[in-house]
Amino acid sequence: MGSDDMKAAAARAAMDHVENGMRLGIGTGSTAEKFVAFLAEAVGQGLEIIGVPTSERTARLCLEGGIRLESLDDVPELDLAIDGADEIDPAINLIKGGGGALLREKIVAHAAARMIVIADDSKCVEALGRFPLPVEINGFGAEATRRAIEAVARDHGASGEVALRTASRGEPLITDGGHLIVDASFGHISDPQAVACALNAIPGVVEHGLFLSMASRAIVAGEAGVRELTVP
């Protein structure tokens, strides 16, 4: 089973947690897009939900699939958020933001009573940090903020690159919120909570991709099938 098949299997399994009438946060990224396709199919067969998307791309896909959408201002409390992840540790702490939507993803996840993360098993790690940590930053003073993030990484034993993310033509990537993203290569984050606090203390940081104690369940697909992980 290839990576796409695994993502689809995890997304399909997540549909078992979607109930009629739910207010549903809908994530961003390749695995979340598989989920949108299954959700659209279910809506076409009569499922009624209200979706709150975490990105403009997800919103477009949902509308194309006939999924009813509302803003988080109109539906500020959600029953469930389903999203992908770039890394998942044994406590279901996450690194997210590879798709550039981490700020909206975190806002939506925080508004939800529960968060379920869906992924293929390549995303499971013993400790976070192998995937570069995305940090969304304000455009004003971007280099000063990047250097401050670099200092945090250095203080926590990281020596990898801390680089501004670029788009396809080499220009800085702009998020849906109008911000920039810095990707910080920690390699290994021994104390995610301390790193999160240090990043939050930098004035130019809008949000970071450490999703700690936010997801209660992970649905992970691999060669042996689909398994569900819950918080220990």
Coordinates of N, CA and C in Angstrom, one line a residue:
M1 N 0.9 -1.2 0.0 CA 0.0 0.0 0.0 C 0.9 1.2 0.0
G2 N 0.7 2.1 -1.0 CA 1.5 3.3 -1.1 C 1.0 4.4 -0.2
S3 N 1.8 5.5 -0.1 CA 1.5 6.6 0.8 C 0.1 7.2 0.6
D4 N -0.3 7.4 -0.7 CA -1.6 7.9 -1.0 C -2.7 7.0 -0.5
D5 N -2.5 5.7 -0.6 CA -3.5 4.7 -0.2 C -3.6 4.7 1.4
M6 N -2.4 4.9 2.0 CA -2.5 5.0 3.5 C -3.2 6.2 4.0
K7 N -2.9 7.3 3.3 CA -3.6 8.6 3.7 C -5.1 8.4 3.5
A8 N -5.5 7.8 2.4 CA -6.9 7.6 2.1 C -7.6 6.6 3.1
A9 N -6.8 5.6 3.6 CA -7.3 4.7 4.6 C -7.6 5.4 5.9
A10 N -6.6 6.2 6.3 CA -6.8 7.0 7.5 C -8.0 7.9 7.5
A11 N -8.1 8.6 6.3 CA -9.2 9.6 6.1 C -10.5 8.9 6.1
R12 N -10.6 7.7 5.5 CA -11.8 7.0 5.5 C -12.2 6.5 6.9
A13 N -11.3 6.1 7.7 CA -11.5 5.7 9.0 C -12.0 6.8 9.9
A14 N -11.6 8.0 9.6 CA -12.0 9.2 10.4 C -13.5 9.5 10.2
M15 N -14.1 9.0 9.1 CA -15.5 9.3 8.9 C -16.3 8.5 9.9
D16 N -15.8 7.5 10.5 CA -16.6 6.8 11.6 C -16.8 7.7 12.8
H17 N -16.1 8.8 12.9 CA -16.2 9.7 14.0 C -17.1 10.9 13.7
V18 N -17.6 11.0 12.5 CA -18.4 12.1 12.0 C -19.8 11.8 12.2
E19 N -20.6 12.6 12.9 CA -22.0 12.3 13.1 C -22.9 13.4 12.5
N20 N -24.1 13.0 12.2 CA -25.0 13.9 11.6 C -25.3 15.1 12.5
G21 N -25.2 16.3 11.9 CA -25.5 17.5 12.7 C -24.3 18.2 13.3
M22 N -23.1 17.5 13.1 CA -21.9 18.1 13.7 C -21.4 19.4 13.1
R23 N -20.8 20.2 14.0 CA -20.0 21.4 13.6 C -18.6 20.9 13.5
L24 N -18.0 20.9 12.3 CA -16.8 20.2 12.1 C -15.7 21.1 11.5
G25 N -14.6 21.1 12.2 CA -13.4 21.8 11.7 C -12.7 20.9 10.7
I26 N -12.3 21.4 9.6 CA -11.8 20.6 8.5 C -10.4 21.1 8.1
G27 N -9.4 20.2 8.2 CA -8.0 20.6 8.1 C -7.5 20.8 6.7
T28 N -6.2 21.0 6.7 CA -5.5 21.3 5.4 C -4.4 20.4 5.2
G29 N -4.1 20.1 4.0 CA -2.9 19.2 3.6 C -3.4 18.0 2.8
S30 N -2.5 17.2 2.4 CA -2.8 16.1 1.5 C -3.7 15.0 2.1
T31 N -3.5 14.7 3.4 CA -4.3 13.7 4.0 C -5.7 14.3 4.3
A32 N -5.8 15.6 4.8 CA -7.0 16.2 5.0 C -7.8 16.3 3.7
E33 N -7.2 16.5 2.6 CA -7.9 16.5 1.3 C -8.6 15.2 1.0
K34 N -7.9 14.1 1.4 CA -8.6 12.8 1.2 C -9.9 12.8 2.1
F35 N -9.8 13.3 3.3 CA -10.9 13.3 4.1 C -12.0 14.2 3.5
V36 N -11.7 15.3 3.0 CA -12.7 16.2 2.3 C -13.5 15.4 1.2
A37 N -12.7 14.6 0.5 CA -13.4 13.8 -0.6 C -14.4 12.8 0.0
F38 N -14.0 12.1 1.1 CA -15.0 11.2 1.7 C -16.1 11.9 2.3
L39 N -15.9 13.1 2.9 CA -16.9 13.9 3.5 C -17.9 14.4 2.5
A40 N -17.4 14.8 1.4 CA -18.3 15.3 0.3 C -19.2 14.2 -0.2
E41 N -18.6 13.0 -0.3 CA -19.4 11.8 -0.8 C -20.5 11.5 0.2
A42 N -20.2 11.6 1.5 CA -21.2 11.4 2.6 C -22.3 12.5 2.6
V43 N -21.9 13.7 2.3 CA -22.8 14.8 2.3 C -23.8 14.6 1.1
G44 N -23.2 14.1 0.0 CA -24.0 13.8 -1.2 C -25.1 12.7 -1.0
Q45 N -24.8 11.9 0.1 CA -25.7 10.8 0.4 C -26.6 11.2 1.6
G46 N -26.6 12.4 2.0 CA -27.5 12.9 3.0 C -27.0 13.3 4.3
L47 N -25.7 13.2 4.6 CA -25.1 13.6 5.8 C -25.2 15.1 5.9
E48 N -25.6 15.6 7.1 CA -25.7 17.1 7.3 C -24.7 17.5 8.3
I49 N -23.8 18.3 7.9 CA -22.8 18.9 8.9 C -22.6 20.3 8.5
I50 N -22.0 21.1 9.4 CA -21.5 22.4 9.1 C -20.0 22.4 9.2
G51 N -19.3 22.8 8.2 CA -17.8 22.7 8.2 C -17.2 24.1 8.4
V52 N -16.1 24.1 9.1 CA -15.3 25.3 9.2 C -13.9 25.0 8.7
P53 N -13.5 25.5 7.6 CA -12.2 25.1 7.0 C -11.1 25.9 7.6
T54 N -9.9 25.3 7.5 CA -8.7 25.9 8.1 C -7.8 26.6 7.1
S55 N -8.2 26.6 5.8 CA -7.5 27.3 4.8 C -8.4 27.7 3.6
E56 N -8.0 28.6 2.8 CA -8.7 29.0 1.6 C -8.8 27.8 0.6
R57 N -7.7 27.0 0.5 CA -7.7 25.8 -0.3 C -8.8 24.8 0.1
T58 N -8.8 24.5 1.4 CA -9.7 23.6 1.9 C -11.2 24.1 1.7
A59 N -11.4 25.4 1.9 CA -12.7 26.0 1.6 C -13.1 25.7 0.2
R60 N -12.2 25.9 -0.8 CA -12.6 25.7 -2.2 C -12.9 24.3 -2.4
L61 N -12.2 23.3 -1.9 CA -12.4 21.9 -2.1 C -13.8 21.5 -1.5
C62 N -14.1 22.1 -0.3 CA -15.3 21.8 0.3 C -16.5 22.3 -0.5
L63 N -16.4 23.5 -1.0 CA -17.5 24.1 -1.7 C -17.7 23.3 -3.0
E64 N -16.6 22.9 -3.7 CA -16.7 22.1 -4.9 C -17.4 20.8 -4.6
G65 N -17.2 20.3 -3.4 CA -17.9 19.0 -3.0 C -19.2 19.1 -2.4
G66 N -19.8 20.3 -2.3 CA -21.1 20.5 -1.8 C -21.2 20.5 -0.3
I67 N -20.1 20.8 0.4 CA -20.1 20.8 1.8 C -20.5 22.2 2.3
R68 N -21.5 22.3 3.2 CA -21.9 23.5 3.8 C -20.8 24.1 4.7
L69 N -20.4 25.3 4.4 CA -19.4 26.0 5.2 C -19.9 27.2 6.0
E70 N -19.4 27.5 7.1 CA -19.6 28.7 7.9 C -18.2 29.2 8.4
S71 N -18.2 30.4 8.8 CA -17.0 31.0 9.4 C -16.9 30.6 10.9
L72 N -15.8 30.7 11.5 CA -15.6 30.4 12.9 C -16.3 31.5 13.7
D73 N -16.5 32.7 13.2 CA -17.2 33.7 13.9 C -18.7 33.4 14.0
D74 N -19.2 32.7 12.9 CA -20.6 32.3 13.0 C -20.8 31.1 13.8
V75 N -19.8 30.2 13.8 CA -19.9 28.9 14.5 C -18.7 28.8 15.4
P76 N -18.6 29.5 16.5 CA -17.4 29.6 17.3 C -17.1 28.4 18.1
E77 N -18.0 27.5 18.3 CA -17.8 26.3 19.1 C -18.0 25.1 18.2
L78 N -17.0 24.2 18.0 CA -17.1 23.1 17.1 C -17.1 21.8 18.0
D79 N -17.8 20.8 17.4 CA -17.8 19.5 18.0 C -16.5 18.7 17.8
L80 N -15.9 18.8 16.7 CA -14.8 18.0 16.3 C -14.0 18.7 15.2
A81 N -12.7 18.6 15.3 CA -11.8 19.0 14.2 C -11.0 17.8 13.8
I82 N -10.9 17.6 12.4 CA -10.1 16.5 11.9 C -9.1 17.1 10.9
D83 N -7.8 16.8 11.2 CA -6.7 17.4 10.4 C -5.6 16.4 10.3
G84 N -4.7 16.7 9.4 CA -3.4 15.9 9.3 C -2.4 16.4 10.2
A85 N -1.2 15.9 10.1 CA 0.0 16.3 10.9 C 1.3 15.9 10.1
D86 N 2.3 16.7 10.5 CA 3.6 16.4 9.9 C 4.4 15.4 10.8
E87 N 4.2 15.5 12.1 CA 4.7 14.5 13.0 C 3.8 14.3 14.2
I88 N 3.8 13.0 14.7 CA 3.0 12.6 15.8 C 3.9 11.9 16.8
D89 N 3.9 12.3 18.1 CA 4.7 11.6 19.0 C 3.8 10.6 19.8
P90 N 4.4 9.8 20.7 CA 3.6 8.8 21.4 C 2.5 9.4 22.3
A91 N 2.6 10.7 22.7 CA 1.6 11.3 23.5 C 0.6 12.1 22.6
I92 N 0.7 11.9 21.3 CA -0.1 12.6 20.3 C 0.1 14.1 20.4
N93 N 1.3 14.5 20.7 CA 1.7 15.9 20.5 C 2.1 16.0 19.0
L94 N 2.0 17.1 18.4 CA 2.1 17.2 16.9 C 3.1 18.3 16.5
I95 N 3.7 18.1 15.3 CA 4.2 19.3 14.6 C 3.3 19.4 13.3
K96 N 2.8 20.6 13.1 CA 1.9 20.9 12.0 C 2.4 22.2 11.3
G97 N 1.9 22.4 10.1 CA 2.2 23.6 9.4 C 3.0 23.4 8.1
G98 N 3.2 22.2 7.7 CA 3.9 21.9 6.5 C 3.1 22.5 5.3
G99 N 1.8 22.5 5.4 CA 0.9 23.1 4.4 C 0.7 24.6 4.5
G100 N 1.3 25.2 5.5 CA 1.3 26.7 5.6 C 0.0 27.2 6.3
A101 N -0.8 26.4 6.9 CA -2.0 26.8 7.5 C -2.0 26.7 9.0
L102 N -0.9 26.7 9.6 CA -0.8 26.3 11.1 C -1.6 27.3 12.0
L103 N -1.7 28.6 11.7 CA -2.4 29.5 12.5 C -3.9 29.2 12.5
R104 N -4.5 29.1 11.4 CA -5.9 28.8 11.3 C -6.2 27.4 11.8
E105 N -5.3 26.5 11.5 CA -5.4 25.1 12.1 C -5.5 25.1 13.6
K106 N -4.6 25.9 14.2 CA -4.6 25.9 15.7 C -5.8 26.6 16.2
I107 N -6.2 27.7 15.6 CA -7.4 28.4 16.1 C -8.6 27.4 16.0
V108 N -8.8 26.7 14.9 CA -9.9 25.8 14.7 C -9.8 24.7 15.7
A109 N -8.7 24.1 15.9 CA -8.5 23.0 16.8 C -8.8 23.4 18.2
H110 N -8.5 24.6 18.6 CA -8.7 25.1 20.0 C -10.2 25.4 20.2
A111 N -11.0 25.7 19.1 CA -12.4 25.9 19.2 C -13.2 24.6 19.2
A112 N -12.5 23.5 19.0 CA -13.2 22.2 18.9 C -13.2 21.5 20.2
A113 N -14.3 20.8 20.6 CA -14.3 19.9 21.8 C -13.3 18.8 21.7
R114 N -13.1 18.3 20.5 CA -12.1 17.2 20.3 C -11.4 17.4 19.0
M115 N -10.2 16.9 18.9 CA -9.4 17.0 17.7 C -8.9 15.6 17.4
I116 N -9.1 15.1 16.2 CA -8.5 13.8 15.7 C -7.6 14.2 14.6
V117 N -6.4 13.5 14.6 CA -5.4 13.7 13.6 C -5.3 12.5 12.8
I118 N -5.2 12.6 11.5 CA -5.1 11.5 10.5 C -3.8 11.6 9.8
A119 N -3.2 10.4 9.5 CA -1.8 10.4 8.9 C -1.5 9.0 8.5
D120 N -0.5 8.9 7.6 CA 0.2 7.6 7.4 C 1.3 7.4 8.4
D121 N 1.7 6.2 8.6 CA 2.6 5.9 9.7 C 4.0 6.4 9.6
S122 N 4.3 7.0 8.5 CA 5.7 7.7 8.4 C 5.7 8.9 9.3
K123 N 4.5 9.4 9.7 CA 4.5 10.6 10.5 C 4.7 10.4 12.0
C124 N 4.7 9.1 12.4 CA 4.9 8.8 13.8 C 6.4 8.8 14.2
V125 N 6.7 9.5 15.2 CA 8.1 9.6 15.7 C 8.2 9.4 17.2
E126 N 9.3 9.0 17.7 CA 9.5 8.9 19.1 C 9.6 10.3 19.8
A127 N 10.2 11.2 19.1 CA 10.4 12.6 19.6 C 10.2 13.6 18.5
L128 N 9.5 14.7 18.7 CA 9.3 15.7 17.7 C 10.6 16.4 17.3
G129 N 10.6 16.8 16.1 CA 11.7 17.7 15.6 C 12.4 17.2 14.4
R130 N 12.2 16.0 13.9 CA 12.8 15.6 12.7 C 12.3 16.4 11.5
F131 N 11.0 16.7 11.5 CA 10.4 17.6 10.5 C 10.6 19.0 11.0
P132 N 11.1 19.9 10.1 CA 11.4 21.3 10.5 C 10.1 22.0 11.1
L133 N 10.3 22.6 12.2 CA 9.1 23.2 12.9 C 8.7 24.5 12.2
P134 N 7.5 24.6 11.6 CA 7.0 25.9 11.0 C 6.7 26.9 12.1
V135 N 7.1 28.1 11.9 CA 6.7 29.2 12.8 C 6.2 30.4 11.9
E136 N 5.0 30.7 12.1 CA 4.4 31.8 11.4 C 4.8 33.2 12.0
I137 N 5.3 34.1 11.2 CA 5.8 35.3 11.8 C 5.2 36.5 11.0
N138 N 5.3 37.7 11.7 CA 4.9 38.9 11.1 C 5.9 39.4 10.1
G139 N 5.4 40.0 9.0 CA 6.4 40.5 8.0 C 7.3 41.6 8.4
F140 N 6.8 42.4 9.4 CA 7.6 43.5 9.9 C 8.7 42.9 10.8
G141 N 10.0 43.3 10.5 CA 11.1 42.8 11.3 C 11.3 41.4 11.1
A142 N 11.0 40.8 9.9 CA 11.1 39.4 9.7 C 12.5 38.8 10.0
E143 N 13.5 39.5 9.6 CA 14.9 39.0 9.9 C 15.2 39.0 11.3
A144 N 14.8 40.0 12.1 CA 15.1 40.0 13.5 C 14.3 38.9 14.2
T145 N 13.1 38.6 13.7 CA 12.3 37.5 14.3 C 13.0 36.2 13.9
R146 N 13.4 36.0 12.7 CA 14.1 34.8 12.3 C 15.3 34.5 13.2
R147 N 16.1 35.6 13.5 CA 17.3 35.4 14.3 C 16.9 35.0 15.7
A148 N 15.8 35.6 16.2 CA 15.4 35.3 17.6 C 14.9 33.8 17.6
I149 N 14.3 33.3 16.6 CA 13.9 31.9 16.5 C 15.2 31.0 16.4
E150 N 16.1 31.5 15.7 CA 17.4 30.8 15.6 C 18.1 30.7 17.0
A151 N 18.0 31.7 17.8 CA 18.6 31.7 19.1 C 17.8 30.7 20.0
V152 N 16.5 30.6 19.9 CA 15.7 29.6 20.6 C 16.2 28.2 20.2
A153 N 16.3 28.0 19.0 CA 16.8 26.7 18.5 C 18.2 26.4 19.1
R154 N 19.1 27.3 19.0 CA 20.4 27.1 19.5 C 20.4 26.9 21.0
D155 N 19.5 27.6 21.8 CA 19.4 27.4 23.2 C 18.9 26.0 23.6
H156 N 18.2 25.4 22.6 CA 17.7 24.0 22.9 C 18.5 22.9 22.1
G157 N 19.7 23.3 21.8 CA 20.7 22.3 21.3 C 20.6 22.0 19.8
A158 N 19.8 22.8 19.1 CA 19.6 22.6 17.6 C 20.7 23.3 16.9
S159 N 21.1 22.8 15.8 CA 22.1 23.5 15.0 C 21.7 23.5 13.5
G160 N 20.5 23.1 13.2 CA 20.0 23.1 11.8 C 19.6 24.4 11.3
E161 N 19.2 24.5 10.1 CA 18.9 25.7 9.4 C 17.6 26.3 9.9
V162 N 17.5 27.6 10.0 CA 16.3 28.3 10.3 C 16.1 29.3 9.2
A163 N 15.1 28.9 8.3 CA 15.1 29.6 7.0 C 13.6 30.0 6.7
L164 N 13.6 31.2 6.0 CA 12.3 31.7 5.6 C 11.8 30.8 4.4
R165 N 10.5 30.4 4.5 CA 9.9 29.5 3.5 C 9.6 30.3 2.3
T166 N 9.9 29.8 1.1 CA 9.7 30.4 -0.2 C 8.6 29.7 -1.0
A167 N 8.0 30.4 -1.9 CA 7.0 29.8 -2.8 C 7.7 29.2 -4.0
S168 N 6.9 28.9 -5.0 CA 7.5 28.1 -6.2 C 8.5 28.9 -7.0
R169 N 8.3 30.3 -7.0 CA 9.2 31.1 -7.8 C 10.3 31.7 -7.0
G170 N 10.5 31.3 -5.7 CA 11.5 31.8 -4.9 C 11.2 33.0 -4.0
E171 N 10.0 33.5 -4.2 CA 9.5 34.6 -3.4 C 9.0 34.1 -2.0
P172 N 9.0 34.9 -1.0 CA 8.6 34.5 0.3 C 7.1 34.0 0.2
L173 N 6.8 32.8 0.9 CA 5.5 32.3 0.9 C 4.6 33.2 1.8
I174 N 3.5 33.5 1.4 CA 2.5 34.3 2.2 C 1.4 33.4 2.6
T175 N 1.1 33.4 3.9 CA 0.0 32.6 4.4 C -1.4 33.2 4.1
D176 N -2.4 32.5 4.4 CA -3.8 33.0 4.2 C -4.0 34.2 5.1
G177 N -3.3 34.3 6.2 CA -3.4 35.4 7.1 C -2.5 36.6 6.7
G178 N -1.7 36.5 5.7 CA -0.8 37.5 5.2 C 0.5 37.6 5.9
H179 N 0.9 36.4 6.6 CA 2.2 36.4 7.3 C 3.2 35.5 6.5
L180 N 4.4 35.5 7.1 CA 5.5 34.7 6.6 C 5.6 33.4 7.4
I181 N 6.4 32.4 6.9 CA 6.7 31.2 7.7 C 8.2 31.0 7.7
V182 N 8.7 30.7 8.9 CA 10.1 30.3 9.1 C 10.1 28.8 9.4
D183 N 10.9 28.0 8.8 CA 11.0 26.6 9.2 C 12.3 26.4 9.9
A184 N 12.2 25.9 11.2 CA 13.3 25.7 12.1 C 13.7 24.2 12.2
S185 N 14.8 23.9 11.8 CA 15.3 22.5 11.8 C 15.9 22.2 13.2
F186 N 15.1 21.7 14.1 CA 15.6 21.3 15.4 C 16.3 19.9 15.4
G187 N 15.8 19.0 14.6 CA 16.3 17.7 14.6 C 15.7 16.8 15.7
H188 N 15.7 17.4 16.9 CA 15.1 16.7 18.1 C 14.7 17.7 19.1
I189 N 13.5 17.7 19.5 CA 13.0 18.6 20.5 C 12.8 17.9 21.8
S190 N 13.7 18.0 22.7 CA 13.6 17.3 24.0 C 12.6 17.8 24.9
D191 N 12.3 19.1 24.9 CA 11.3 19.7 25.7 C 10.4 20.6 24.9
P192 N 9.4 20.0 24.3 CA 8.5 20.8 23.4 C 7.8 21.9 24.1
Q193 N 7.4 21.7 25.4 CA 6.7 22.8 26.1 C 7.6 24.0 26.3
A194 N 8.9 23.8 26.6 CA 9.8 24.9 26.8 C 10.1 25.6 25.5
V195 N 10.2 24.9 24.4 CA 10.4 25.5 23.1 C 9.1 26.3 22.7
A196 N 7.9 25.8 23.0 CA 6.7 26.5 22.7 C 6.7 27.8 23.5
C197 N 7.0 27.8 24.7 CA 7.0 29.0 25.6 C 8.0 30.0 25.1
A198 N 9.2 29.5 24.7 CA 10.2 30.4 24.2 C 9.8 31.1 22.9
L199 N 9.2 30.4 22.0 CA 8.8 30.9 20.7 C 7.6 31.9 21.0
N200 N 6.7 31.6 21.9 CA 5.6 32.5 22.2 C 6.1 33.8 22.7
A201 N 7.2 33.8 23.3 CA 7.8 35.1 23.9 C 8.4 36.0 22.9
I202 N 8.6 35.6 21.7 CA 9.2 36.4 20.7 C 8.1 37.3 20.1
P203 N 8.2 38.6 20.1 CA 7.1 39.5 19.7 C 6.7 39.3 18.2
G204 N 7.6 39.0 17.3 CA 7.2 38.8 15.9 C 6.6 37.5 15.6
V205 N 6.6 36.5 16.5 CA 6.0 35.2 16.2 C 4.5 35.3 16.4
V206 N 3.8 34.9 15.3 CA 2.3 34.9 15.3 C 1.8 33.6 16.0
E207 N 2.4 32.5 15.5 CA 2.1 31.2 16.1 C 3.1 30.2 15.6
H208 N 3.2 29.1 16.3 CA 4.2 28.0 15.9 C 3.4 26.7 15.7
G209 N 4.1 25.8 15.1 CA 3.5 24.5 14.7 C 3.6 23.4 15.7
L210 N 3.9 23.7 17.0 CA 3.8 22.7 18.1 C 2.4 22.7 18.6
F211 N 1.7 21.6 18.3 CA 0.3 21.4 18.8 C 0.4 20.4 20.0
L212 N 0.5 20.9 21.2 CA 0.7 20.1 22.4 C -0.6 19.9 23.1
S213 N -0.8 18.7 23.4 CA -2.0 18.3 24.2 C -3.3 18.8 23.6
M214 N -3.4 18.8 22.3 CA -4.5 19.3 21.5 C -5.3 18.2 20.9
A215 N -4.7 17.2 20.4 CA -5.4 16.1 19.8 C -5.6 15.0 20.8
S216 N -6.8 14.4 20.8 CA -7.1 13.3 21.7 C -6.9 11.9 21.1
R217 N -6.9 11.9 19.7 CA -6.8 10.6 19.0 C -6.1 10.8 17.7
A218 N -5.3 9.8 17.3 CA -4.7 9.8 16.0 C -5.1 8.5 15.3
I219 N -5.5 8.7 14.0 CA -5.8 7.5 13.2 C -4.7 7.4 12.2
V220 N -3.9 6.3 12.3 CA -2.7 6.1 11.5 C -2.8 4.9 10.6
A221 N -2.5 5.0 9.4 CA -2.6 3.9 8.4 C -1.2 3.5 8.0
G222 N -1.0 2.2 8.0 CA 0.3 1.6 7.5 C 0.1 0.4 6.7
E223 N 1.2 -0.3 6.4 CA 1.1 -1.5 5.6 C 0.2 -2.6 6.3
A224 N 0.2 -2.6 7.6 CA -0.6 -3.6 8.4 C -2.0 -3.2 8.6
G225 N -2.4 -2.0 8.1 CA -3.8 -1.6 8.3 C -3.9 -0.2 9.0
V226 N -5.0 0.0 9.5 CA -5.3 1.3 10.3 C -5.4 1.0 11.7
R227 N -4.7 1.8 12.5 CA -4.8 1.7 14.0 C -5.1 3.1 14.6
E228 N -5.8 3.1 15.7 CA -6.1 4.3 16.4 C -5.4 4.4 17.7
L229 N -4.7 5.6 17.9 CA -4.0 5.9 19.1 C -4.7 6.9 19.9
T230 N -4.7 6.7 21.2 CA -5.3 7.7 22.1 C -4.3 8.2 23.1
V231 N -4.6 9.3 23.7 CA -3.6 9.9 24.7 C -3.4 8.9 25.8
P232 N -2.2 8.6 26.2 CA -2.0 7.7 27.3 C -2.6 8.2 28.6

